[in-house]
Short mmCIF file of C-alpha atoms in Angstrom, two decimals:
data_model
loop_
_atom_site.label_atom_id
_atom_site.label_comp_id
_atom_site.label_asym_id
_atom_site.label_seq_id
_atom_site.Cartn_x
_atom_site.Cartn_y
_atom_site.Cartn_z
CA UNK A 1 126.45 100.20 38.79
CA UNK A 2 127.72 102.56 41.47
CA UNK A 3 128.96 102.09 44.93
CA UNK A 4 127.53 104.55 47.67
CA UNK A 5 130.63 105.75 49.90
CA UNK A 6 129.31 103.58 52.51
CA UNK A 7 129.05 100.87 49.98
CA UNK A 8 132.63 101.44 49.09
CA UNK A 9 133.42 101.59 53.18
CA UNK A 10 131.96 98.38 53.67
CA UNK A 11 133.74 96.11 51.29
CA UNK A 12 136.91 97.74 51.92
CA UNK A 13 136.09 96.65 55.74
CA UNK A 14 135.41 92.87 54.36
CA UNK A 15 138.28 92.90 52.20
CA UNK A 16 140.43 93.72 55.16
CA UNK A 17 138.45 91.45 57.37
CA UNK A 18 139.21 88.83 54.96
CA UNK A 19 143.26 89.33 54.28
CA UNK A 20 143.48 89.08 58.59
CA UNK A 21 141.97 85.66 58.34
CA UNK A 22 143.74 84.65 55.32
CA UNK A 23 145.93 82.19 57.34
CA UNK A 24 143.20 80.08 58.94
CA UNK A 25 141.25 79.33 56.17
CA UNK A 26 144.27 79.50 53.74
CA UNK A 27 147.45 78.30 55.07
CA UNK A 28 149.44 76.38 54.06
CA UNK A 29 149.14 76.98 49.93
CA UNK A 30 152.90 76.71 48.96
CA UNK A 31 155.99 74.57 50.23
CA UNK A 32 157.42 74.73 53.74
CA UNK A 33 161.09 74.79 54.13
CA UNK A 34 162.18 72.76 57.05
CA UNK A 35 165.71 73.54 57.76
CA UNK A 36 168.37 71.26 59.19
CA UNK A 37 171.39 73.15 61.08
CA UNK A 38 173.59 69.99 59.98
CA UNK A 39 175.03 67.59 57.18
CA UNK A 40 173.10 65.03 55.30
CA UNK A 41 173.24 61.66 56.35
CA UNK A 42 173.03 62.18 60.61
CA UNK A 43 170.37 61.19 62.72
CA UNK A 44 169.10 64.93 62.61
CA UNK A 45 168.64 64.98 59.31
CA UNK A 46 166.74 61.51 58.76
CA UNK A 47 164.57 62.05 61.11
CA UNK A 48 164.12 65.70 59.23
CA UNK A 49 163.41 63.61 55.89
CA UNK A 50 161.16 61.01 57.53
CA UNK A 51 159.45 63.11 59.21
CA UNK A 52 158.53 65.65 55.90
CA UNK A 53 157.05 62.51 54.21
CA UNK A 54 154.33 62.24 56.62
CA UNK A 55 154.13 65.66 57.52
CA UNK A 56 152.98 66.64 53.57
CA UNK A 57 149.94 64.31 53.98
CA UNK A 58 149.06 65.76 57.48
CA UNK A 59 149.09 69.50 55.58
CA UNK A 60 148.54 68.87 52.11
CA UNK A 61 151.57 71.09 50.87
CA UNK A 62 155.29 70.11 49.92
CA UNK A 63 157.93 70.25 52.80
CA UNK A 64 161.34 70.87 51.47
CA UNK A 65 164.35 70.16 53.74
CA UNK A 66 167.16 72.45 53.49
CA UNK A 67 170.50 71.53 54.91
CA UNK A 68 172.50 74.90 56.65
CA UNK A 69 175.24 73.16 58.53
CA UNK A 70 177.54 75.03 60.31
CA UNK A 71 178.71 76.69 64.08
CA UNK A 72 177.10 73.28 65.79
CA UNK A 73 173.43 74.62 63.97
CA UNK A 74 173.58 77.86 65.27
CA UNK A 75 173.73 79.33 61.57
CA UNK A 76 170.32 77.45 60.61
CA UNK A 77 168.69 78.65 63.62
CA UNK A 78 169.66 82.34 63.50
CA UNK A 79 168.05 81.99 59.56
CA UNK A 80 165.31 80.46 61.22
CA UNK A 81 164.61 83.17 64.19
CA UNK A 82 165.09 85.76 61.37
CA UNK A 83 162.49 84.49 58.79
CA UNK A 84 158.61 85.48 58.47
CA UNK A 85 156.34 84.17 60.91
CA UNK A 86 154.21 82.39 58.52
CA UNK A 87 154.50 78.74 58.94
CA UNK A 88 156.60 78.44 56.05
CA UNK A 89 159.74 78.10 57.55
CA UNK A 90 160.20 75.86 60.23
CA UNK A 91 163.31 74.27 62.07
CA UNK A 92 164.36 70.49 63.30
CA UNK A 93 166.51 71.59 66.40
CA UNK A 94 168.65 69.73 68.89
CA UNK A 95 168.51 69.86 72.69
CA UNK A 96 171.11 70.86 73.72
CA UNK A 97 172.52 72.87 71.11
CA UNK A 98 169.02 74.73 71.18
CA UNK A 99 169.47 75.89 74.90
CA UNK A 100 173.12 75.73 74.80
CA UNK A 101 174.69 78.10 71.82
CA UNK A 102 173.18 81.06 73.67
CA UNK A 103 174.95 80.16 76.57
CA UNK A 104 178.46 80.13 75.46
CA UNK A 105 178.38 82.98 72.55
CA UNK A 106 176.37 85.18 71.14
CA UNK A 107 175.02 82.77 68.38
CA UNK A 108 172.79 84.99 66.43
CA UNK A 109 169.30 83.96 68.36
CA UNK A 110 167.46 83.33 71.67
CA UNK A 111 165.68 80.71 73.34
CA UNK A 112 162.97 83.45 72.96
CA UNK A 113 162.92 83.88 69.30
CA UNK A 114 160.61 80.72 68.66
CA UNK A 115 157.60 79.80 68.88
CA UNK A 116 157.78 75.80 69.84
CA UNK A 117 155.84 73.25 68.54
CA UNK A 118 156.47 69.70 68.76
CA UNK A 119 159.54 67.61 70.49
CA UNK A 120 159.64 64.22 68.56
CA UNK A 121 162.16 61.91 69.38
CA UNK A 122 165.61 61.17 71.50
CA UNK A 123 168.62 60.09 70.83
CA UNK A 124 171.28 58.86 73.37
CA UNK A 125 174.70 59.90 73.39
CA UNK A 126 177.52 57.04 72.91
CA UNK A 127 181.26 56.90 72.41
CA UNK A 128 182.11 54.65 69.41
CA UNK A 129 185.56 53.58 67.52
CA UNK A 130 185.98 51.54 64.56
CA UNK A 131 185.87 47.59 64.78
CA UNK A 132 189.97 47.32 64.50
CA UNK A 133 190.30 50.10 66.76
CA UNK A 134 193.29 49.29 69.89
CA UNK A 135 190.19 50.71 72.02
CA UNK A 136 187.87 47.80 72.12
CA UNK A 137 186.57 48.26 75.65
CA UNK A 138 185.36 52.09 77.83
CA UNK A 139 187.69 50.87 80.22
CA UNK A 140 190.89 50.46 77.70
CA UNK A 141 190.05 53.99 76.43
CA UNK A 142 189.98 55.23 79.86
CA UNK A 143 193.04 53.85 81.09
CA UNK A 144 194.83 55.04 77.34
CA UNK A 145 193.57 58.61 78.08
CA UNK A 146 194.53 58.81 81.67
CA UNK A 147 198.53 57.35 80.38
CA UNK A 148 198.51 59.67 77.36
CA UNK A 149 196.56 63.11 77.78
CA UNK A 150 194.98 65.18 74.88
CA UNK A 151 196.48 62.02 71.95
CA UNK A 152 193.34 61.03 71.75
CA UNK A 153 190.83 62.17 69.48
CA UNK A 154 187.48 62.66 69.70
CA UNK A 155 185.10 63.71 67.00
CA UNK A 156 181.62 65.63 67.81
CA UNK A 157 179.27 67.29 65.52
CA UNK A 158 179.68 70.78 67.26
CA UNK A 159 180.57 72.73 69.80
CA UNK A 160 177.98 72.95 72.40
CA UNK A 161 176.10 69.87 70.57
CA UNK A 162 175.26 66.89 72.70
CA UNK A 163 178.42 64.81 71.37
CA UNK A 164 180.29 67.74 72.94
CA UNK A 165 178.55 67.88 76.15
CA UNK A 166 178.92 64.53 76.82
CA UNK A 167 182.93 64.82 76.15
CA UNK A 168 183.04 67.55 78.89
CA UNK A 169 180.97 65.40 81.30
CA UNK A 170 182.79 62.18 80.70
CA UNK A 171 186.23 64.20 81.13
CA UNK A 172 185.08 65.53 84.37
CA UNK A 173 184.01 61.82 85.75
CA UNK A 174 186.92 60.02 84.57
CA UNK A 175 189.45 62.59 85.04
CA UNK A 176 190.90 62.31 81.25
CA UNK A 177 191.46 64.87 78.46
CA UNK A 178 191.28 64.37 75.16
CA UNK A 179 191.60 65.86 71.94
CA UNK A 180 188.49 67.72 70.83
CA UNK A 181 187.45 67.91 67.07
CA UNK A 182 183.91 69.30 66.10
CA UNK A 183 182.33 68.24 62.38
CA UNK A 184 179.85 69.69 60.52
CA UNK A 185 177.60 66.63 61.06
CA UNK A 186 177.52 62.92 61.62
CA UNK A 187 178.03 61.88 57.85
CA UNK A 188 181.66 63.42 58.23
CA UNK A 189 182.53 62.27 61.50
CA UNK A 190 181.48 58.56 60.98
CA UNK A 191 183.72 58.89 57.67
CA UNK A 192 186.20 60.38 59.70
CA UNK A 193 186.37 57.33 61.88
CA UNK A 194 186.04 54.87 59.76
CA UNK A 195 188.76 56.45 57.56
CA UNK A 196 190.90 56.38 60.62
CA UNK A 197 191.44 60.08 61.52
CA UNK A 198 189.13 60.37 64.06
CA UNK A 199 189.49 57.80 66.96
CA UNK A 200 186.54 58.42 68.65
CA UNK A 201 183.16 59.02 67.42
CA UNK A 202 181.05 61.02 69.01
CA UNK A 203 177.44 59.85 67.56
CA UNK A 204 174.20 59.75 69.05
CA UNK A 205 172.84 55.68 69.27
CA UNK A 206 170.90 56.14 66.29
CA UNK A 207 173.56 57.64 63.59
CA UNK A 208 175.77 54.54 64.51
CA UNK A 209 173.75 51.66 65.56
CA UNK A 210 173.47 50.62 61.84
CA UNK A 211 177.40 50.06 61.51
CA UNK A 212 177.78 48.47 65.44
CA UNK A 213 179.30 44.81 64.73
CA UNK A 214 179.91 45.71 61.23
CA UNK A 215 182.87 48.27 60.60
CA UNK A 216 181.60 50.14 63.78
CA UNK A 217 181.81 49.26 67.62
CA UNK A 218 179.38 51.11 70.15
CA UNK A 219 181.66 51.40 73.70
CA UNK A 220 179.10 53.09 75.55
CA UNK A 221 175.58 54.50 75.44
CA UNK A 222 174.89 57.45 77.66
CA UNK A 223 170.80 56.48 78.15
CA UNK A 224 169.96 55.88 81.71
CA UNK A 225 168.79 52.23 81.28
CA UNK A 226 170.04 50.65 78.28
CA UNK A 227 167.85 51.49 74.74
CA UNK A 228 165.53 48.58 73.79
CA UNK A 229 166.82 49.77 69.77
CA UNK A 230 170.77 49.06 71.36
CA UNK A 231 170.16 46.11 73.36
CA UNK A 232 173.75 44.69 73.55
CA UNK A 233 175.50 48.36 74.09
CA UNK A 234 176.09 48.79 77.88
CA UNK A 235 175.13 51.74 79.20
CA UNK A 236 178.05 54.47 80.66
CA UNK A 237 176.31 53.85 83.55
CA UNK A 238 177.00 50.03 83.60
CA UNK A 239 180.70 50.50 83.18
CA UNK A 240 180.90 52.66 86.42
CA UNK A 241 180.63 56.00 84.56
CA UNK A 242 177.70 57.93 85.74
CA UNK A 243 176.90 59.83 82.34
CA UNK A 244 173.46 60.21 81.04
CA UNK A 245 172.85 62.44 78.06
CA UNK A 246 171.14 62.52 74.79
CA UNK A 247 169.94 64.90 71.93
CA UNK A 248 165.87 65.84 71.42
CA UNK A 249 164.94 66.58 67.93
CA UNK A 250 161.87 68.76 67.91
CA UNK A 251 159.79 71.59 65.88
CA UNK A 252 160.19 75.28 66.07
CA UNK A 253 159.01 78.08 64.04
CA UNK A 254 159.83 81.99 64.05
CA UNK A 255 158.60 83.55 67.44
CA UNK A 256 155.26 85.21 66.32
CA UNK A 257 153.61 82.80 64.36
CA UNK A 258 149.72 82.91 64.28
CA UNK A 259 147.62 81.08 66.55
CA UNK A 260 145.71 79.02 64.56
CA UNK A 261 148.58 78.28 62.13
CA UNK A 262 150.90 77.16 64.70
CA UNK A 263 147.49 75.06 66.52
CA UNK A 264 147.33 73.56 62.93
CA UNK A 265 150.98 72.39 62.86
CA UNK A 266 151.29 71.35 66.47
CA UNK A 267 147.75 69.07 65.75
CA UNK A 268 149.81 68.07 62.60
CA UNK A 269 152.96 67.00 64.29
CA UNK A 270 150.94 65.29 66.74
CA UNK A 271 149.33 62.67 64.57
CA UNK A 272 152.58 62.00 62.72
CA UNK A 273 153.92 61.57 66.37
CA UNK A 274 151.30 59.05 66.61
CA UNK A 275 151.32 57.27 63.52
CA UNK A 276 152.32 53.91 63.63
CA UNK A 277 154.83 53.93 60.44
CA UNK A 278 156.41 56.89 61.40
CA UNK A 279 157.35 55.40 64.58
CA UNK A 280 158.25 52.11 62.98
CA UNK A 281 160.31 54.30 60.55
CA UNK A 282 162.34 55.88 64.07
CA UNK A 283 162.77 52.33 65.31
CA UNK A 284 164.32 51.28 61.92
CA UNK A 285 166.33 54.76 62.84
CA UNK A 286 167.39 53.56 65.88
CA UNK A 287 165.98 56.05 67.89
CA UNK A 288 163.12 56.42 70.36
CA UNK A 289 160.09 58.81 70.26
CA UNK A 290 159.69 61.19 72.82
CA UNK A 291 157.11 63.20 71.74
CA UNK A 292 155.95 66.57 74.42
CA UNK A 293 153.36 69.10 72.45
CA UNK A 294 155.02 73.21 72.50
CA UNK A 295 153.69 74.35 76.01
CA UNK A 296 154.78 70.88 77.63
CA UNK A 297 158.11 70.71 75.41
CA UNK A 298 158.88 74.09 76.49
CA UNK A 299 158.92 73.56 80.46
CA UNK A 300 160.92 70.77 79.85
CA UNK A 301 163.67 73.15 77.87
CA UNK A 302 163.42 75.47 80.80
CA UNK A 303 164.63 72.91 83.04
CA UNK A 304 167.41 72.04 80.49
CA UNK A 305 168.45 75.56 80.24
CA UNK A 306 168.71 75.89 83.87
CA UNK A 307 170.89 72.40 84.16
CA UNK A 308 173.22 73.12 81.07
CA UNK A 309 174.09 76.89 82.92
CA UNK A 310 175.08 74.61 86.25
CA UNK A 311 177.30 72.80 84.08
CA UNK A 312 178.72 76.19 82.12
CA UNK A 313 179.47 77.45 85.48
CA UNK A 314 181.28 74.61 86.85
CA UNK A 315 183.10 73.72 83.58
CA UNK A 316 182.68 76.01 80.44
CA UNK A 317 182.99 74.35 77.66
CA UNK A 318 183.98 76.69 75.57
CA UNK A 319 187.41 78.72 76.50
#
């Protein structure tokens, strides 16, 4: 059999026709990487793993998490910002190192370099110590740091991370210093303090709530009304500090990413959002869901970007 050169035209036109649509009727049909800009074993990266478990069964594919720690997650979302837009690489981020790291360096991406998808879940900020630390109290570690400026330490995972943030803020209230040192992740610095090198930890409600009353003590939480997951933890607040921050773990994928495949993984995220085991899963996690859809989650981080340059301008945080 022969093809006429309009015969030829024609299936050449369908062929082409058909590789444009390939993602909607195709995608996803291997594993999707979803990269984690810190150590294993922090609050960022359970909910990463938690959250791939149900997300396979929403999408029918494998989701891999990859761990890229380093420069407070700016080096897993510069990989991320680089990769194809094809849905299969995708990013658990942290507000505020999200909106921050562009602020205060040139970190290797934008706030415009993603397309976003899905905010999940929050995480308070909170000052803890271990149990047979001298500082049992906010207001003994306050009065310590006000006596004895910059000897005491304080652990965060990352400059520009919310741990950090909160530092800066507290400093400025309470009119202490102390001694700043960043981790590559939660894991480390919660070893770090219970191994007694680190005085203070700098760990969202979640990544310490699990050791509170056991090797850990919680001083503060900086949530604006105390957590219902960290009932007995008063609140900064409470103890006549008015600090309120927390980190927002959400979904973002390379900036160009098709319509329909990024529809697919926002409806996707949603009904994991919505499940009732993944949400028990958070509250066993100690930390609360929050979940916004892209266009929604986006305003919000417009809002943060345009608070966290206030505070840049009043008191860089980087020198």
């Amino acid at each position: 059999m022969f093809f006429t050169r309009k015969a030829a035209a024609r299936a050449a036109l369908s062929v082409a026709a058909l590789c444009a649509a390939w993602p909607a009727w195709a995608w996803p049909d291997h594993p999707i990487e979803l990269v984690v800009g810190f150590a294993p074993g922090g609050g960022t990266d359970l909910t990463a793993r938690s959250l791939a478990v149900f997300l396979e069964k929403e999408l029918g594919t494998t989701i891999v998490v990859q761990n890229k720690p380093g420069a407070s997650s700016a080096i897993a979302l510069s990989y991320v910002a680089r990769a194809k837009p094809d849905g299969y690489t995708l990013a658990m981020t942290n507000m505020p190192g999200l909106v921050s790291l562009p602020i205060e360096r040139k970190a290797g991406f934008t706030t415009a370099d993603f397309t976003y998808l899905a905010n999940l879940v929050r995480d308070p900020s909170a000052f803890s110590v271990a149990a047979d630390s001298p500082y049992q109290t906010l207001d003994a570690l306050i009065k310590a740091a006000r006596e004895k400026p910059g000897s005491i330490s304080y652990g965060s995972t990352g400059v520009g991370t919310d741990d950090h943030l909160a530092l800066v803020l507290f400093q400025n209230l309470t009119g202490t210093k102390l001694n700043h040192v960043p981790y590559n992740g939660a894991g480390p610095l919660r070893s770090s303090v219970l191994g007694g090198h680190t005085v203070i930890g700098g760990l969202n409600l979640g990544e310490v709530m699990p050791y509170h009353g056991k090797n850990m003590r919680v001083l503060a939480q900086a949530s604006a009304t105390r957590s219902p997951l960290g009932p007995d933890v008063p609140t900064f607040k409470e103890l006549g500090v008015n600090l309120v921050f927390a980190s927002e773990r959400g979904i973002v994928a390379p900036k160009g990413l098709p319509a329909d495949v990024a529809e697919k993984l926002r409806q996707a995220l949603g009904k994991v959002a919505a499940n009732p085991e993944f949400q028990a899963q958070m509250k066993q996690q100690f930390t609360e869901m929050d979940y916004l859809d892209g266009p929604q989650w986006q305003e919000r981080l417009k809002q943060d970007d345009g608070r966290l340059r206030q505070i840049w301008a009043n008191t860089p945080w980087v020198e």
